[in-house]
């Protein structure tokens, strides 16, 4: 069992929830069901889908927590629909105060804030609790070999096999799959240009996911070959390493000419939310891929 299995399972479940929401929204826009010129409808559909898919995220969170032999399933049930969405909402409210201070027309009214919170607790939280119950009742994943109760000592790891270094190395490849598309997305968000290339965006997302999974599998395999069995958190951070490059790309795109303090805070804040969202999605994919890799490796062992 890794350290802090509760937080890891919640992050993986939230990442899968974000991923399914993004793929579904892009799929609808791909077939013309969402007008790119109406940004209000696009953001509304994204929020509703994210709330509805709370069932899926909580199911995976509870199921993975059960795989880690977790016993405090009630805390897992509460944290899954509140930790990541609550963090995003708190940052959003903080940034909204800067818009209110500048008397901007883009500031979200307090009534809309209350409506968002109400929809979340009326739709997403009950669905999340139901998904958690389904994940807890599902038959757990069978461990193919006997696990030692006493953790074995891990030999010294070289610097290039440390988690931060591997995450930075792995993040280059999935970012290369979406770097051009990220330029058009940020241009659309900050320079009021309409984004139409949803077909290419869908292809880039799928390519990014496959690249994140494959690179994470390769590096986790090298980690296991070096007798380091702590692959759980490492796989999540390696998969989510792309978020560092997305944030750096956003800062370089601004050319550091943001004007006053409010512009800097808004740009950096929203760029951080986007980067962390993509990082959690890719981290979840990296963890799921590494989990199946590890299980399949140890299923091939024959212990007499």
PDB file of C-alpha atoms in Angstrom:
ATOM      1  CA  UNK A   1       0.000   0.000   0.000  1.00  0.00           C
ATOM      2  CA  UNK A   2       1.436   3.416  -0.917  1.00  0.00           C
ATOM      3  CA  UNK A   3       1.629   6.410   1.373  1.00  0.00           C
ATOM      4  CA  UNK A   4      -1.614   8.405   1.598  1.00  0.00           C
ATOM      5  CA  UNK A   5      -3.725   5.918  -0.393  1.00  0.00           C
ATOM      6  CA  UNK A   6      -6.832   8.002   0.288  1.00  0.00           C
ATOM      7  CA  UNK A   7      -5.517  11.087  -1.527  1.00  0.00           C
ATOM      8  CA  UNK A   8      -4.133   9.031  -4.405  1.00  0.00           C
ATOM      9  CA  UNK A   9      -7.420   7.224  -4.995  1.00  0.00           C
ATOM     10  CA  UNK A  10      -9.371  10.508  -4.855  1.00  0.00           C
ATOM     11  CA  UNK A  11      -7.016  12.156  -7.368  1.00  0.00           C
ATOM     12  CA  UNK A  12      -7.197   9.194  -9.751  1.00  0.00           C
ATOM     13  CA  UNK A  13     -11.000   9.140  -9.581  1.00  0.00           C
ATOM     14  CA  UNK A  14     -11.180  12.901 -10.148  1.00  0.00           C
ATOM     15  CA  UNK A  15      -8.783  12.593 -13.085  1.00  0.00           C
ATOM     16  CA  UNK A  16     -10.959   9.978 -14.759  1.00  0.00           C
ATOM     17  CA  UNK A  17     -14.017  12.175 -14.156  1.00  0.00           C
ATOM     18  CA  UNK A  18     -12.279  15.158 -15.809  1.00  0.00           C
ATOM     19  CA  UNK A  19     -11.092  12.998 -18.683  1.00  0.00           C
ATOM     20  CA  UNK A  20     -14.520  11.606 -19.536  1.00  0.00           C
ATOM     21  CA  UNK A  21     -16.036  15.092 -19.302  1.00  0.00           C
ATOM     22  CA  UNK A  22     -13.421  16.519 -21.687  1.00  0.00           C
ATOM     23  CA  UNK A  23     -13.776  13.685 -24.200  1.00  0.00           C
ATOM     24  CA  UNK A  24     -17.577  13.858 -24.180  1.00  0.00           C
ATOM     25  CA  UNK A  25     -17.644  17.644 -24.610  1.00  0.00           C
ATOM     26  CA  UNK A  26     -15.122  17.492 -27.452  1.00  0.00           C
ATOM     27  CA  UNK A  27     -17.092  14.661 -29.080  1.00  0.00           C
ATOM     28  CA  UNK A  28     -20.311  16.693 -29.007  1.00  0.00           C
ATOM     29  CA  UNK A  29     -18.528  19.745 -30.422  1.00  0.00           C
ATOM     30  CA  UNK A  30     -16.902  17.564 -33.082  1.00  0.00           C
ATOM     31  CA  UNK A  31     -20.279  16.679 -34.575  1.00  0.00           C
ATOM     32  CA  UNK A  32     -21.577  20.240 -34.391  1.00  0.00           C
ATOM     33  CA  UNK A  33     -23.881  19.718 -31.413  1.00  0.00           C
ATOM     34  CA  UNK A  34     -22.214  22.636 -29.600  1.00  0.00           C
ATOM     35  CA  UNK A  35     -21.682  25.989 -31.266  1.00  0.00           C
ATOM     36  CA  UNK A  36     -18.108  27.267 -30.703  1.00  0.00           C
ATOM     37  CA  UNK A  37     -19.326  30.839 -31.098  1.00  0.00           C
ATOM     38  CA  UNK A  38     -21.542  30.439 -28.006  1.00  0.00           C
ATOM     39  CA  UNK A  39     -19.045  30.000 -25.208  1.00  0.00           C
ATOM     40  CA  UNK A  40     -21.767  30.088 -22.593  1.00  0.00           C
ATOM     41  CA  UNK A  41     -23.347  26.875 -23.871  1.00  0.00           C
ATOM     42  CA  UNK A  42     -19.950  25.174 -24.081  1.00  0.00           C
ATOM     43  CA  UNK A  43     -19.028  25.993 -20.481  1.00  0.00           C
ATOM     44  CA  UNK A  44     -22.520  25.073 -19.263  1.00  0.00           C
ATOM     45  CA  UNK A  45     -22.376  21.651 -20.926  1.00  0.00           C
ATOM     46  CA  UNK A  46     -18.910  21.060 -19.485  1.00  0.00           C
ATOM     47  CA  UNK A  47     -20.113  21.857 -15.966  1.00  0.00           C
ATOM     48  CA  UNK A  48     -23.229  19.673 -16.263  1.00  0.00           C
ATOM     49  CA  UNK A  49     -21.256  16.735 -17.683  1.00  0.00           C
ATOM     50  CA  UNK A  50     -18.640  17.105 -14.956  1.00  0.00           C
ATOM     51  CA  UNK A  51     -21.381  17.023 -12.315  1.00  0.00           C
ATOM     52  CA  UNK A  52     -23.089  13.991 -13.855  1.00  0.00           C
ATOM     53  CA  UNK A  53     -19.845  12.064 -14.272  1.00  0.00           C
ATOM     54  CA  UNK A  54     -19.254  12.334 -10.536  1.00  0.00           C
ATOM     55  CA  UNK A  55     -20.716   8.833 -10.448  1.00  0.00           C
ATOM     56  CA  UNK A  56     -17.850   7.495 -12.567  1.00  0.00           C
ATOM     57  CA  UNK A  57     -15.126   9.338 -10.665  1.00  0.00           C
ATOM     58  CA  UNK A  58     -16.369   8.161  -7.273  1.00  0.00           C
ATOM     59  CA  UNK A  59     -16.713   4.586  -8.512  1.00  0.00           C
ATOM     60  CA  UNK A  60     -13.068   4.448  -9.598  1.00  0.00           C
ATOM     61  CA  UNK A  61     -11.933   6.271  -6.476  1.00  0.00           C
ATOM     62  CA  UNK A  62     -13.673   3.802  -4.149  1.00  0.00           C
ATOM     63  CA  UNK A  63     -12.588   0.792  -6.212  1.00  0.00           C
ATOM     64  CA  UNK A  64      -8.921   1.828  -6.197  1.00  0.00           C
ATOM     65  CA  UNK A  65      -9.104   2.664  -2.490  1.00  0.00           C
ATOM     66  CA  UNK A  66     -10.426  -0.833  -1.903  1.00  0.00           C
ATOM     67  CA  UNK A  67      -7.536  -2.184  -4.001  1.00  0.00           C
ATOM     68  CA  UNK A  68      -5.203  -0.425  -1.538  1.00  0.00           C
ATOM     69  CA  UNK A  69      -6.946  -2.248   1.357  1.00  0.00           C
ATOM     70  CA  UNK A  70      -8.405   1.022   2.607  1.00  0.00           C
ATOM     71  CA  UNK A  71     -10.941   0.780   5.416  1.00  0.00           C
ATOM     72  CA  UNK A  72     -12.099   4.390   5.885  1.00  0.00           C
ATOM     73  CA  UNK A  73     -14.465   4.258   2.893  1.00  0.00           C
ATOM     74  CA  UNK A  74     -16.780   6.928   4.330  1.00  0.00           C
ATOM     75  CA  UNK A  75     -14.020   9.539   4.184  1.00  0.00           C
ATOM     76  CA  UNK A  76     -13.271   8.469   0.626  1.00  0.00           C
ATOM     77  CA  UNK A  77     -16.944   8.884  -0.225  1.00  0.00           C
ATOM     78  CA  UNK A  78     -16.928  12.447   1.139  1.00  0.00           C
ATOM     79  CA  UNK A  79     -13.577  13.574  -0.257  1.00  0.00           C
ATOM     80  CA  UNK A  80     -14.054  12.427  -3.855  1.00  0.00           C
ATOM     81  CA  UNK A  81     -16.820  14.888  -4.830  1.00  0.00           C
ATOM     82  CA  UNK A  82     -15.376  17.709  -2.692  1.00  0.00           C
ATOM     83  CA  UNK A  83     -11.548  17.766  -2.790  1.00  0.00           C
ATOM     84  CA  UNK A  84     -10.686  18.563  -6.432  1.00  0.00           C
ATOM     85  CA  UNK A  85     -13.949  20.403  -7.333  1.00  0.00           C
ATOM     86  CA  UNK A  86     -13.780  22.358  -4.080  1.00  0.00           C
ATOM     87  CA  UNK A  87     -10.189  23.394  -4.777  1.00  0.00           C
ATOM     88  CA  UNK A  88     -11.056  24.524  -8.319  1.00  0.00           C
ATOM     89  CA  UNK A  89     -14.112  26.417  -7.097  1.00  0.00           C
ATOM     90  CA  UNK A  90     -12.124  28.127  -4.322  1.00  0.00           C
ATOM     91  CA  UNK A  91      -9.509  29.360  -6.812  1.00  0.00           C
ATOM     92  CA  UNK A  92     -12.290  30.464  -9.153  1.00  0.00           C
ATOM     93  CA  UNK A  93     -13.974  32.480  -6.391  1.00  0.00           C
ATOM     94  CA  UNK A  94     -10.633  34.029  -5.426  1.00  0.00           C
ATOM     95  CA  UNK A  95      -9.993  35.119  -9.022  1.00  0.00           C
ATOM     96  CA  UNK A  96     -13.556  36.389  -9.339  1.00  0.00           C
ATOM     97  CA  UNK A  97     -12.930  38.887  -6.524  1.00  0.00           C
ATOM     98  CA  UNK A  98     -10.258  40.524  -8.672  1.00  0.00           C
ATOM     99  CA  UNK A  99     -12.780  40.913 -11.500  1.00  0.00           C
ATOM    100  CA  UNK A 100     -15.312  42.423  -9.102  1.00  0.00           C
ATOM    101  CA  UNK A 101     -12.663  44.816  -7.791  1.00  0.00           C
ATOM    102  CA  UNK A 102     -11.962  45.987 -11.365  1.00  0.00           C
ATOM    103  CA  UNK A 103     -15.720  46.302 -12.068  1.00  0.00           C
ATOM    104  CA  UNK A 104     -15.334  43.896 -14.987  1.00  0.00           C
ATOM    105  CA  UNK A 105     -18.374  42.657 -16.923  1.00  0.00           C
ATOM    106  CA  UNK A 106     -16.794  39.192 -16.851  1.00  0.00           C
ATOM    107  CA  UNK A 107     -17.266  38.876 -13.089  1.00  0.00           C
ATOM    108  CA  UNK A 108     -19.626  36.068 -12.109  1.00  0.00           C
ATOM    109  CA  UNK A 109     -22.604  37.284 -10.019  1.00  0.00           C
ATOM    110  CA  UNK A 110     -23.196  35.879  -6.561  1.00  0.00           C
ATOM    111  CA  UNK A 111     -26.486  34.372  -7.741  1.00  0.00           C
ATOM    112  CA  UNK A 112     -24.677  32.314 -10.358  1.00  0.00           C
ATOM    113  CA  UNK A 113     -22.208  31.146  -7.705  1.00  0.00           C
ATOM    114  CA  UNK A 114     -25.040  29.973  -5.491  1.00  0.00           C
ATOM    115  CA  UNK A 115     -26.673  28.207  -8.455  1.00  0.00           C
ATOM    116  CA  UNK A 116     -23.418  26.381  -9.251  1.00  0.00           C
ATOM    117  CA  UNK A 117     -23.016  25.198  -5.656  1.00  0.00           C
ATOM    118  CA  UNK A 118     -26.677  24.151  -5.502  1.00  0.00           C
ATOM    119  CA  UNK A 119     -26.466  22.151  -8.729  1.00  0.00           C
ATOM    120  CA  UNK A 120     -23.313  20.497  -7.489  1.00  0.00           C
ATOM    121  CA  UNK A 121     -24.825  19.364  -4.192  1.00  0.00           C
ATOM    122  CA  UNK A 122     -28.161  18.392  -5.760  1.00  0.00           C
ATOM    123  CA  UNK A 123     -26.801  16.442  -8.754  1.00  0.00           C
ATOM    124  CA  UNK A 124     -23.136  15.546  -8.392  1.00  0.00           C
ATOM    125  CA  UNK A 125     -22.809  14.733  -4.692  1.00  0.00           C
ATOM    126  CA  UNK A 126     -25.697  12.176  -4.593  1.00  0.00           C
ATOM    127  CA  UNK A 127     -24.428  10.568  -7.799  1.00  0.00           C
ATOM    128  CA  UNK A 128     -20.930  10.450  -6.313  1.00  0.00           C
ATOM    129  CA  UNK A 129     -22.152   8.718  -3.171  1.00  0.00           C
ATOM    130  CA  UNK A 130     -24.006   6.163  -5.270  1.00  0.00           C
ATOM    131  CA  UNK A 131     -20.880   5.564  -7.368  1.00  0.00           C
ATOM    132  CA  UNK A 132     -18.805   5.097  -4.208  1.00  0.00           C
ATOM    133  CA  UNK A 133     -21.212   2.476  -2.906  1.00  0.00           C
ATOM    134  CA  UNK A 134     -21.017   0.626  -6.214  1.00  0.00           C
ATOM    135  CA  UNK A 135     -17.218   0.713  -6.133  1.00  0.00           C
ATOM    136  CA  UNK A 136     -17.082  -0.534  -2.544  1.00  0.00           C
ATOM    137  CA  UNK A 137     -19.453  -3.436  -3.245  1.00  0.00           C
ATOM    138  CA  UNK A 138     -17.633  -4.531  -6.398  1.00  0.00           C
ATOM    139  CA  UNK A 139     -15.325  -7.532  -6.081  1.00  0.00           C
ATOM    140  CA  UNK A 140     -11.777  -6.197  -5.510  1.00  0.00           C
ATOM    141  CA  UNK A 141      -8.906  -6.797  -7.882  1.00  0.00           C
ATOM    142  CA  UNK A 142      -7.192 -10.078  -7.074  1.00  0.00           C
ATOM    143  CA  UNK A 143      -3.545  -9.767  -6.061  1.00  0.00           C
ATOM    144  CA  UNK A 144      -1.668 -12.402  -8.117  1.00  0.00           C
ATOM    145  CA  UNK A 145       1.107 -13.016  -5.543  1.00  0.00           C
ATOM    146  CA  UNK A 146       1.547 -12.918  -1.804  1.00  0.00           C
ATOM    147  CA  UNK A 147       2.548  -9.469  -0.528  1.00  0.00           C
ATOM    148  CA  UNK A 148       5.088  -9.187   2.275  1.00  0.00           C
ATOM    149  CA  UNK A 149       3.939  -7.393   5.409  1.00  0.00           C
ATOM    150  CA  UNK A 150       7.417  -5.988   6.095  1.00  0.00           C
ATOM    151  CA  UNK A 151       8.545  -3.583   3.345  1.00  0.00           C
ATOM    152  CA  UNK A 152      11.840  -4.543   1.739  1.00  0.00           C
ATOM    153  CA  UNK A 153      14.649  -2.000   1.675  1.00  0.00           C
ATOM    154  CA  UNK A 154      14.885  -0.138  -1.637  1.00  0.00           C
ATOM    155  CA  UNK A 155      18.452   0.238  -2.998  1.00  0.00           C
ATOM    156  CA  UNK A 156      19.781   3.762  -3.658  1.00  0.00           C
ATOM    157  CA  UNK A 157      18.255   5.238  -6.804  1.00  0.00           C
ATOM    158  CA  UNK A 158      20.286   7.274  -9.333  1.00  0.00           C
ATOM    159  CA  UNK A 159      19.297  10.899  -9.816  1.00  0.00           C
ATOM    160  CA  UNK A 160      17.690  10.286 -13.193  1.00  0.00           C
ATOM    161  CA  UNK A 161      15.307   7.751 -11.634  1.00  0.00           C
ATOM    162  CA  UNK A 162      13.996  10.143  -9.003  1.00  0.00           C
ATOM    163  CA  UNK A 163      10.310  11.028  -9.355  1.00  0.00           C
ATOM    164  CA  UNK A 164      10.745  14.765 -10.218  1.00  0.00           C
ATOM    165  CA  UNK A 165      13.356  14.016 -12.888  1.00  0.00           C
ATOM    166  CA  UNK A 166      11.279  11.245 -14.449  1.00  0.00           C
ATOM    167  CA  UNK A 167       8.177  13.451 -14.417  1.00  0.00           C
ATOM    168  CA  UNK A 168      10.005  16.237 -16.247  1.00  0.00           C
ATOM    169  CA  UNK A 169      11.431  13.805 -18.797  1.00  0.00           C
ATOM    170  CA  UNK A 170       8.095  12.092 -19.391  1.00  0.00           C
ATOM    171  CA  UNK A 171       6.122  15.332 -19.686  1.00  0.00           C
ATOM    172  CA  UNK A 172       7.984  16.416 -22.830  1.00  0.00           C
ATOM    173  CA  UNK A 173       6.426  13.723 -25.028  1.00  0.00           C
ATOM    174  CA  UNK A 174       2.687  14.231 -24.359  1.00  0.00           C
ATOM    175  CA  UNK A 175       3.198  17.986 -24.440  1.00  0.00           C
ATOM    176  CA  UNK A 176       4.690  17.641 -27.910  1.00  0.00           C
ATOM    177  CA  UNK A 177       1.420  16.054 -29.019  1.00  0.00           C
ATOM    178  CA  UNK A 178      -0.666  19.058 -27.915  1.00  0.00           C
ATOM    179  CA  UNK A 179       1.751  22.005 -28.005  1.00  0.00           C
ATOM    180  CA  UNK A 180       0.429  23.474 -31.256  1.00  0.00           C
ATOM    181  CA  UNK A 181      -3.162  22.975 -30.180  1.00  0.00           C
ATOM    182  CA  UNK A 182      -2.515  24.621 -26.818  1.00  0.00           C
ATOM    183  CA  UNK A 183      -1.416  27.750 -28.659  1.00  0.00           C
ATOM    184  CA  UNK A 184      -4.773  27.987 -30.457  1.00  0.00           C
ATOM    185  CA  UNK A 185      -6.720  27.197 -27.278  1.00  0.00           C
ATOM    186  CA  UNK A 186      -5.020  29.938 -25.247  1.00  0.00           C
ATOM    187  CA  UNK A 187      -5.406  32.331 -28.168  1.00  0.00           C
ATOM    188  CA  UNK A 188      -9.129  31.556 -28.243  1.00  0.00           C
ATOM    189  CA  UNK A 189      -9.512  32.050 -24.497  1.00  0.00           C
ATOM    190  CA  UNK A 190      -7.537  35.275 -24.070  1.00  0.00           C
ATOM    191  CA  UNK A 191      -7.836  37.021 -27.449  1.00  0.00           C
ATOM    192  CA  UNK A 192     -11.574  36.444 -28.118  1.00  0.00           C
ATOM    193  CA  UNK A 193     -11.048  34.254 -31.161  1.00  0.00           C
ATOM    194  CA  UNK A 194     -13.505  31.493 -32.013  1.00  0.00           C
ATOM    195  CA  UNK A 195     -12.097  27.962 -31.866  1.00  0.00           C
ATOM    196  CA  UNK A 196     -13.403  25.582 -34.534  1.00  0.00           C
ATOM    197  CA  UNK A 197     -10.859  22.732 -34.791  1.00  0.00           C
ATOM    198  CA  UNK A 198     -12.543  20.274 -32.433  1.00  0.00           C
ATOM    199  CA  UNK A 199     -11.759  17.290 -34.660  1.00  0.00           C
ATOM    200  CA  UNK A 200      -8.039  17.972 -34.463  1.00  0.00           C
ATOM    201  CA  UNK A 201      -8.399  18.701 -30.732  1.00  0.00           C
ATOM    202  CA  UNK A 202     -10.044  15.311 -30.145  1.00  0.00           C
ATOM    203  CA  UNK A 203      -7.211  13.595 -32.021  1.00  0.00           C
ATOM    204  CA  UNK A 204      -4.613  15.515 -29.975  1.00  0.00           C
ATOM    205  CA  UNK A 205      -6.262  14.544 -26.681  1.00  0.00           C
ATOM    206  CA  UNK A 206      -6.283  10.859 -27.609  1.00  0.00           C
ATOM    207  CA  UNK A 207      -2.656  11.078 -28.780  1.00  0.00           C
ATOM    208  CA  UNK A 208      -1.681  12.816 -25.534  1.00  0.00           C
ATOM    209  CA  UNK A 209      -3.326  10.082 -23.467  1.00  0.00           C
ATOM    210  CA  UNK A 210      -1.647   7.259 -25.380  1.00  0.00           C
ATOM    211  CA  UNK A 211       1.719   8.994 -25.170  1.00  0.00           C
ATOM    212  CA  UNK A 212       1.351   9.602 -21.416  1.00  0.00           C
ATOM    213  CA  UNK A 213       0.403   5.965 -20.824  1.00  0.00           C
ATOM    214  CA  UNK A 214       3.249   4.534 -22.908  1.00  0.00           C
ATOM    215  CA  UNK A 215       5.946   6.791 -21.466  1.00  0.00           C
ATOM    216  CA  UNK A 216       4.733   6.081 -17.926  1.00  0.00           C
ATOM    217  CA  UNK A 217       4.763   2.326 -18.586  1.00  0.00           C
ATOM    218  CA  UNK A 218       8.331   2.503 -19.850  1.00  0.00           C
ATOM    219  CA  UNK A 219       9.646   4.501 -16.890  1.00  0.00           C
ATOM    220  CA  UNK A 220       7.740   2.436 -14.323  1.00  0.00           C
ATOM    221  CA  UNK A 221       9.190  -0.725 -15.853  1.00  0.00           C
ATOM    222  CA  UNK A 222      12.691   0.702 -15.415  1.00  0.00           C
ATOM    223  CA  UNK A 223      11.765   1.605 -11.834  1.00  0.00           C
ATOM    224  CA  UNK A 224      10.636  -1.944 -11.057  1.00  0.00           C
ATOM    225  CA  UNK A 225      13.786  -3.340 -12.660  1.00  0.00           C
ATOM    226  CA  UNK A 226      15.767  -1.176 -10.243  1.00  0.00           C
ATOM    227  CA  UNK A 227      13.980  -2.925  -7.319  1.00  0.00           C
ATOM    228  CA  UNK A 228      11.838   0.086  -6.476  1.00  0.00           C
ATOM    229  CA  UNK A 229       8.346  -1.235  -5.806  1.00  0.00           C
ATOM    230  CA  UNK A 230       6.854   2.177  -4.922  1.00  0.00           C
ATOM    231  CA  UNK A 231       5.282   2.692  -8.332  1.00  0.00           C
ATOM    232  CA  UNK A 232       1.887   4.091  -7.284  1.00  0.00           C
ATOM    233  CA  UNK A 233       2.585   7.775  -6.635  1.00  0.00           C
ATOM    234  CA  UNK A 234       5.501   7.719  -9.067  1.00  0.00           C
ATOM    235  CA  UNK A 235       3.232   6.637 -11.948  1.00  0.00           C
ATOM    236  CA  UNK A 236       0.747   9.407 -11.134  1.00  0.00           C
ATOM    237  CA  UNK A 237       3.417  12.128 -11.072  1.00  0.00           C
ATOM    238  CA  UNK A 238       5.149  10.797 -14.194  1.00  0.00           C
ATOM    239  CA  UNK A 239       1.858  10.795 -16.097  1.00  0.00           C
ATOM    240  CA  UNK A 240       1.037  14.292 -14.850  1.00  0.00           C
ATOM    241  CA  UNK A 241       4.432  15.754 -15.734  1.00  0.00           C
ATOM    242  CA  UNK A 242       2.889  17.359 -18.830  1.00  0.00           C
ATOM    243  CA  UNK A 243       1.232  19.968 -16.597  1.00  0.00           C
ATOM    244  CA  UNK A 244       4.610  21.643 -15.924  1.00  0.00           C
ATOM    245  CA  UNK A 245       5.185  22.258 -19.621  1.00  0.00           C
ATOM    246  CA  UNK A 246       1.632  23.484 -20.194  1.00  0.00           C
ATOM    247  CA  UNK A 247       2.095  26.082 -17.444  1.00  0.00           C
ATOM    248  CA  UNK A 248       5.502  27.167 -18.776  1.00  0.00           C
ATOM    249  CA  UNK A 249       4.032  27.383 -22.284  1.00  0.00           C
ATOM    250  CA  UNK A 250       1.248  29.621 -20.993  1.00  0.00           C
ATOM    251  CA  UNK A 251       3.742  31.958 -19.317  1.00  0.00           C
ATOM    252  CA  UNK A 252       5.918  32.152 -22.428  1.00  0.00           C
ATOM    253  CA  UNK A 253       2.859  32.765 -24.599  1.00  0.00           C
ATOM    254  CA  UNK A 254       2.001  35.860 -22.583  1.00  0.00           C
ATOM    255  CA  UNK A 255       5.510  37.257 -23.267  1.00  0.00           C
ATOM    256  CA  UNK A 256       5.385  38.637 -19.703  1.00  0.00           C
ATOM    257  CA  UNK A 257       3.389  41.671 -20.890  1.00  0.00           C
ATOM    258  CA  UNK A 258       0.256  41.276 -18.788  1.00  0.00           C
ATOM    259  CA  UNK A 259      -0.123  44.823 -17.538  1.00  0.00           C
ATOM    260  CA  UNK A 260      -1.471  45.414 -14.040  1.00  0.00           C
ATOM    261  CA  UNK A 261      -1.633  43.073 -11.045  1.00  0.00           C
ATOM    262  CA  UNK A 262      -5.179  41.901 -11.778  1.00  0.00           C
ATOM    263  CA  UNK A 263      -4.230  40.735 -15.267  1.00  0.00           C
ATOM    264  CA  UNK A 264      -1.230  38.843 -13.910  1.00  0.00           C
ATOM    265  CA  UNK A 265      -3.249  37.115 -11.172  1.00  0.00           C
ATOM    266  CA  UNK A 266      -6.075  36.153 -13.543  1.00  0.00           C
ATOM    267  CA  UNK A 267      -3.778  34.833 -16.261  1.00  0.00           C
ATOM    268  CA  UNK A 268      -1.538  32.871 -13.910  1.00  0.00           C
ATOM    269  CA  UNK A 269      -4.526  31.573 -11.907  1.00  0.00           C
ATOM    270  CA  UNK A 270      -6.523  30.275 -14.859  1.00  0.00           C
ATOM    271  CA  UNK A 271      -3.388  28.868 -16.492  1.00  0.00           C
ATOM    272  CA  UNK A 272      -2.632  27.020 -13.260  1.00  0.00           C
ATOM    273  CA  UNK A 273      -6.163  25.543 -13.178  1.00  0.00           C
ATOM    274  CA  UNK A 274      -5.851  24.352 -16.787  1.00  0.00           C
ATOM    275  CA  UNK A 275      -2.395  22.874 -16.175  1.00  0.00           C
ATOM    276  CA  UNK A 276      -3.429  21.044 -13.023  1.00  0.00           C
ATOM    277  CA  UNK A 277      -6.588  19.721 -14.708  1.00  0.00           C
ATOM    278  CA  UNK A 278      -4.607  18.216 -17.571  1.00  0.00           C
ATOM    279  CA  UNK A 279      -2.004  16.929 -15.112  1.00  0.00           C
ATOM    280  CA  UNK A 280      -4.616  15.129 -13.007  1.00  0.00           C
ATOM    281  CA  UNK A 281      -6.137  13.562 -16.146  1.00  0.00           C
ATOM    282  CA  UNK A 282      -2.808  12.303 -17.483  1.00  0.00           C
ATOM    283  CA  UNK A 283      -1.710  11.243 -13.990  1.00  0.00           C
ATOM    284  CA  UNK A 284      -4.815   9.084 -13.657  1.00  0.00           C
ATOM    285  CA  UNK A 285      -4.120   7.470 -17.034  1.00  0.00           C
ATOM    286  CA  UNK A 286      -0.507   6.839 -16.049  1.00  0.00           C
ATOM    287  CA  UNK A 287      -1.561   5.226 -12.774  1.00  0.00           C
ATOM    288  CA  UNK A 288      -4.203   2.974 -14.379  1.00  0.00           C
ATOM    289  CA  UNK A 289      -1.756   1.837 -17.072  1.00  0.00           C
ATOM    290  CA  UNK A 290       0.972   1.151 -14.501  1.00  0.00           C
ATOM    291  CA  UNK A 291      -1.427  -0.772 -12.281  1.00  0.00           C
ATOM    292  CA  UNK A 292      -2.359  -3.148 -15.109  1.00  0.00           C
ATOM    293  CA  UNK A 293       1.310  -3.465 -16.084  1.00  0.00           C
ATOM    294  CA  UNK A 294       2.318  -4.406 -12.540  1.00  0.00           C
ATOM    295  CA  UNK A 295      -0.533  -6.886 -12.137  1.00  0.00           C
ATOM    296  CA  UNK A 296       0.252  -8.546 -15.475  1.00  0.00           C
ATOM    297  CA  UNK A 297       3.960  -8.771 -14.646  1.00  0.00           C
ATOM    298  CA  UNK A 298       3.328 -10.515 -11.347  1.00  0.00           C
ATOM    299  CA  UNK A 299       0.678 -12.791 -12.832  1.00  0.00           C
ATOM    300  CA  UNK A 300       3.455 -14.334 -14.928  1.00  0.00           C
ATOM    301  CA  UNK A 301       5.382 -15.351 -11.830  1.00  0.00           C
ATOM    302  CA  UNK A 302       5.269 -18.985 -10.774  1.00  0.00           C
ATOM    303  CA  UNK A 303       5.984 -19.325  -7.070  1.00  0.00           C
ATOM    304  CA  UNK A 304       6.241 -22.930  -5.892  1.00  0.00           C
TER     305      UNK A 304
END
